[in-house]
PDB file of C-alpha atoms in Angstrom:
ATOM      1  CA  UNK O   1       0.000   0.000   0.000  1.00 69.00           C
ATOM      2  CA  UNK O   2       3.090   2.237   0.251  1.00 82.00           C
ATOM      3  CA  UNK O   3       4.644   2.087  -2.764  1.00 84.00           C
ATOM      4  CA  UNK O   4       1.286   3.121  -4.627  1.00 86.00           C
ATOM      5  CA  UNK O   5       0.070   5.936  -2.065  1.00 85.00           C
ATOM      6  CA  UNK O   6       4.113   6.743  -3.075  1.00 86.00           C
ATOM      7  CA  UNK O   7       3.131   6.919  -6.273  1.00 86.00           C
ATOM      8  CA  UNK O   8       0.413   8.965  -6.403  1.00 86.00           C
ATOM      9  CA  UNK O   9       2.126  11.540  -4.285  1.00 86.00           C
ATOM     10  CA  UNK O  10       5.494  11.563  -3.912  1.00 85.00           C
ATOM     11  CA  UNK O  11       8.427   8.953  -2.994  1.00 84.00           C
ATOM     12  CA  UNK O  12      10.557  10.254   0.526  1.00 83.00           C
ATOM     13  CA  UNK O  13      14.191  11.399  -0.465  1.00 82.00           C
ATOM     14  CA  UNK O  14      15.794   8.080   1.288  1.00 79.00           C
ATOM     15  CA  UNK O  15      14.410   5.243   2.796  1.00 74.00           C
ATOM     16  CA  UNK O  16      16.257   3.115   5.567  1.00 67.00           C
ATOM     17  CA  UNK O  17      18.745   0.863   3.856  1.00 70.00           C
ATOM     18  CA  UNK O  18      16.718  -1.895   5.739  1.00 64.00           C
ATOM     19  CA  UNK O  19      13.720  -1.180   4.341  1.00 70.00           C
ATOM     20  CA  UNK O  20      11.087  -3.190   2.719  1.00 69.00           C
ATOM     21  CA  UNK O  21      10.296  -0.730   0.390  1.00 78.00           C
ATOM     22  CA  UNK O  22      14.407  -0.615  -1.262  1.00 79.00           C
ATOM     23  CA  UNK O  23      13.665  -2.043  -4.198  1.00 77.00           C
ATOM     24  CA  UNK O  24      10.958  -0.025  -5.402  1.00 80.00           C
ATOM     25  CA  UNK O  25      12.190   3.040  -4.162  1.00 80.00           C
ATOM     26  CA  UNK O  26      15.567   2.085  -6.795  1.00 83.00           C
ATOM     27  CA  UNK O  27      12.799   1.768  -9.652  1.00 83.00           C
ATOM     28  CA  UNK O  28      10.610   4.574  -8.254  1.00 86.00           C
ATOM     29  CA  UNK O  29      11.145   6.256 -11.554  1.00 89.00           C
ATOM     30  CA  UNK O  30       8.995   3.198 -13.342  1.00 90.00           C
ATOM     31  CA  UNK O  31       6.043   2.280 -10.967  1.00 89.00           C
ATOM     32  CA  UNK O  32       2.993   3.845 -11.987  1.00 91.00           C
ATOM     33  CA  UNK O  33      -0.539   3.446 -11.180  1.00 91.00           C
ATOM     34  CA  UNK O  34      -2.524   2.140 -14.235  1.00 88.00           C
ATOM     35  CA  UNK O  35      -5.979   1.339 -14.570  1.00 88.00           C
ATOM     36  CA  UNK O  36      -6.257   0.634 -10.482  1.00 88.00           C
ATOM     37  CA  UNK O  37      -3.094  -1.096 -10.603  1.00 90.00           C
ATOM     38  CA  UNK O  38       0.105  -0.815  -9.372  1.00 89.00           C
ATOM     39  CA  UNK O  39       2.476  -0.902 -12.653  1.00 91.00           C
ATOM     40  CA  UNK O  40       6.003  -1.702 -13.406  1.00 90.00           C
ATOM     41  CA  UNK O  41       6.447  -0.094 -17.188  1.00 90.00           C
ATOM     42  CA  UNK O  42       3.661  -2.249 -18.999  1.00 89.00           C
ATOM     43  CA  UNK O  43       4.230  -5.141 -16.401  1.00 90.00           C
ATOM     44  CA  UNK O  44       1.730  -5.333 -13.093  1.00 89.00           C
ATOM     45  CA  UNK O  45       3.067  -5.690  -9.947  1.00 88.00           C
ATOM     46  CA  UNK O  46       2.040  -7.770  -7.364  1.00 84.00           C
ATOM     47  CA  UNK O  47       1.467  -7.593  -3.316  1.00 82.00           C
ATOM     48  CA  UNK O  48       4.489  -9.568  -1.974  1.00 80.00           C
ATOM     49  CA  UNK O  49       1.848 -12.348  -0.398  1.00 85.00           C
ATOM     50  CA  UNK O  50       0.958 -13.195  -3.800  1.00 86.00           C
ATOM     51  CA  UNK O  51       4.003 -13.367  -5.636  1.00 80.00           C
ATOM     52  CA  UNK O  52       5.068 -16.923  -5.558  1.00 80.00           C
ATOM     53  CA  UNK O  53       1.628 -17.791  -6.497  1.00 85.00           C
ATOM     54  CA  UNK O  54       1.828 -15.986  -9.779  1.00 82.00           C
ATOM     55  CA  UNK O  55       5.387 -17.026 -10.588  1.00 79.00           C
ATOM     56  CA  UNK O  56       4.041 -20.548  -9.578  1.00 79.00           C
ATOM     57  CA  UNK O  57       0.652 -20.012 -12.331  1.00 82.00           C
ATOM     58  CA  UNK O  58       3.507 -18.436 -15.083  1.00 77.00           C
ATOM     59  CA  UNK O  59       5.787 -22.051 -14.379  1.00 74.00           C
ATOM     60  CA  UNK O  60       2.892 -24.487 -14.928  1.00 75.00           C
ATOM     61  CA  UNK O  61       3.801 -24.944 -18.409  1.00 70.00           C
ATOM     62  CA  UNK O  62       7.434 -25.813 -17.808  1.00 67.00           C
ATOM     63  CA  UNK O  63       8.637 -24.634 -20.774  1.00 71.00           C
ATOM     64  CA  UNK O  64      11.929 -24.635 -19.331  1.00 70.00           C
ATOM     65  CA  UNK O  65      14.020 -21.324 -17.212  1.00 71.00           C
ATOM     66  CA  UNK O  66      14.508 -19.006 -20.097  1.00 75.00           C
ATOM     67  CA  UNK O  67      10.800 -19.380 -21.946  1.00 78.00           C
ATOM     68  CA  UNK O  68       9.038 -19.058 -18.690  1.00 77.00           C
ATOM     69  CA  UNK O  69      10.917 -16.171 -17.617  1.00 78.00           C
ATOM     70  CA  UNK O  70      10.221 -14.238 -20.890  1.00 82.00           C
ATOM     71  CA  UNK O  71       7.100 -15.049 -20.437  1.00 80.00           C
ATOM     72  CA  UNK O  72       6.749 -13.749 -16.739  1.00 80.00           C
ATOM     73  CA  UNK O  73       9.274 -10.654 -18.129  1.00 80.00           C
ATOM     74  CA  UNK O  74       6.284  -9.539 -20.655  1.00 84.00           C
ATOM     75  CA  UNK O  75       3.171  -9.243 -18.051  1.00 84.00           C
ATOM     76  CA  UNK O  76       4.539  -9.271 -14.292  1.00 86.00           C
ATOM     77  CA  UNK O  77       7.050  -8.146 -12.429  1.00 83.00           C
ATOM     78  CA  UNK O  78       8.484  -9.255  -9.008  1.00 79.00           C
ATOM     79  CA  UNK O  79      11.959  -8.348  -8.009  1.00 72.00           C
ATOM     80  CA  UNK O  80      14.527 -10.967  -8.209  1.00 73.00           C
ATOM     81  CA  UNK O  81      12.375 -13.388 -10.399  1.00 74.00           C
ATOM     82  CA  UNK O  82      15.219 -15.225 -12.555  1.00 72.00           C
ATOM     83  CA  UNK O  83      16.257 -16.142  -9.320  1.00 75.00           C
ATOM     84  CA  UNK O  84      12.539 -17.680  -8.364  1.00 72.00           C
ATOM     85  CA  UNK O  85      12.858 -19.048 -12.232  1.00 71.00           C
ATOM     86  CA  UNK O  86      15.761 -20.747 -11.345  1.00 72.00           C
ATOM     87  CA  UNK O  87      14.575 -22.592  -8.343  1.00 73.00           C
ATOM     88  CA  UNK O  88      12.182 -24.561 -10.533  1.00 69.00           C
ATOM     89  CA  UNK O  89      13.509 -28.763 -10.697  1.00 67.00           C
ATOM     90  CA  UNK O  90      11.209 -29.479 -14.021  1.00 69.00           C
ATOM     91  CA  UNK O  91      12.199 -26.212 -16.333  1.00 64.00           C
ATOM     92  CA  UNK O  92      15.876 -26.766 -14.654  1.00 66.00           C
ATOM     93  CA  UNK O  93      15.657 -30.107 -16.604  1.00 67.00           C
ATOM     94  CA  UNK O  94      14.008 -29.163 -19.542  1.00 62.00           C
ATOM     95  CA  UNK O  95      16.827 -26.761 -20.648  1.00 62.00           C
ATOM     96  CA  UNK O  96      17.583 -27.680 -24.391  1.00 62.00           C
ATOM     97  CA  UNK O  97      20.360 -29.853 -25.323  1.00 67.00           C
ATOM     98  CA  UNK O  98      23.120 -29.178 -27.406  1.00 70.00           C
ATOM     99  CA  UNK O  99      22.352 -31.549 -30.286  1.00 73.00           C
ATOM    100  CA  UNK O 100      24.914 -33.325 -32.551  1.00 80.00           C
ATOM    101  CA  UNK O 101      24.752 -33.257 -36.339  1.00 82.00           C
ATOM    102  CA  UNK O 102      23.447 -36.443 -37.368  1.00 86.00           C
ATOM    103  CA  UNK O 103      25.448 -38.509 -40.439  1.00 89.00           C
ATOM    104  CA  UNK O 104      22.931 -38.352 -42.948  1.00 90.00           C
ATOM    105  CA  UNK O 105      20.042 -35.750 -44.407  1.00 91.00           C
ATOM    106  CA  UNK O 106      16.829 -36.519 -42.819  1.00 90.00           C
ATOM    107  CA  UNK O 107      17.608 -38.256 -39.951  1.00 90.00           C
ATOM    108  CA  UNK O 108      16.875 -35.576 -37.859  1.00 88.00           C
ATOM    109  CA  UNK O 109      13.591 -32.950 -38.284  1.00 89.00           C
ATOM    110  CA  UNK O 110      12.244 -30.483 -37.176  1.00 86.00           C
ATOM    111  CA  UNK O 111       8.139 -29.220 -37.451  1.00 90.00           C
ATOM    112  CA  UNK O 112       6.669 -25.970 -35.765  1.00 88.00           C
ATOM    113  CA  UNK O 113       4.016 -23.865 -37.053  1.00 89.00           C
ATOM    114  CA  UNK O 114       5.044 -20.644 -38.286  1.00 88.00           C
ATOM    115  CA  UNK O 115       2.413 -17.222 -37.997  1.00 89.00           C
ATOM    116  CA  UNK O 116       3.140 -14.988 -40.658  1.00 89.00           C
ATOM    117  CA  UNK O 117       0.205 -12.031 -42.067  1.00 91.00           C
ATOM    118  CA  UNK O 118      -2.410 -13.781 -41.471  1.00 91.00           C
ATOM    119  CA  UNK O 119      -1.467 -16.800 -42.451  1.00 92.00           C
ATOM    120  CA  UNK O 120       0.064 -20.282 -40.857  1.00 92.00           C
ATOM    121  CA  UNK O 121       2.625 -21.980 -42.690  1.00 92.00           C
ATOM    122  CA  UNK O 122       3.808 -25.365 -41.643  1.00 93.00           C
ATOM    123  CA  UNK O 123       8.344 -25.017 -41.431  1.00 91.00           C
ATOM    124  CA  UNK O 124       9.956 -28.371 -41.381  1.00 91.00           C
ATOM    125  CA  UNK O 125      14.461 -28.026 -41.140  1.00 89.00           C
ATOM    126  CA  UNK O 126      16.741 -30.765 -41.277  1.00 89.00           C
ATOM    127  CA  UNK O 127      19.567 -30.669 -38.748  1.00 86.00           C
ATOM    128  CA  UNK O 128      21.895 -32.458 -41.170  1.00 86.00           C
ATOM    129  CA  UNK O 129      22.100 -29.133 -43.714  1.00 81.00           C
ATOM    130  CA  UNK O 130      21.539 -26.633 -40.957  1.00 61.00           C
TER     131      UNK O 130
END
């Protein structure tokens, strides 16, 4: 409740290096109050009780450390989160592999579906003459 009565009036010149309120006061400059919420550029910012249950609803997919925190990255923001990322044991396995170059042209394939105007077009690449 602070940091957005802070932000609709005005920030104090220093705060307490022991302070809660430290690491917003560094990004003062950013918060803003948008729509009834507290806001972080174009990311919302949660109360510190719910915070691990929104990092916890961005992991469910496990799409591994770096996808889910680009994900989180685009629509919330909680201080520290690669850290929180990190922590995760499924997306901590799911990091991708280094792949060898197989020995012979289609051996190896990829598929994903690729957005483009409008329009979905199906790209298939084989590892062999990437």
């Amino acid at each position: 409740m602070k940091v957005r009565r802070y932000c609709t009036s005005a920030w104090p010149t220093f705060l307490p290096a022991t302070s809660l309120l430290t690491q917003n006061w560094h990004n003062r400059q950013r918060l803003t109050i948008g729509n009834d919420l507290l806001m972080f550029d174009k990311r919302i910012v949660f109360a510190r009780h719910l915070r691990l249950d929104i990092l916890r609803r961005v992991n469910e997919s496990h799409l591994g450390i770096i996808k889910c925190k680009a994900l989180a990255q685009t629509s919330v923001w909680c201080p520290n989160i690669s850290s929180q990322m990190k922590k995760c044991l499924v997306c901590s396995k799911l990091q991708p592999e280094n792949l060898s170059v197989p020995d012979r042209p289609w051996m190896r394939l990829v598929i994903d579906l690729v957005y483009l105007k409008g329009k979905t077009y199906l790209a298939l690449t084989d590892y062999y003459s990437r």
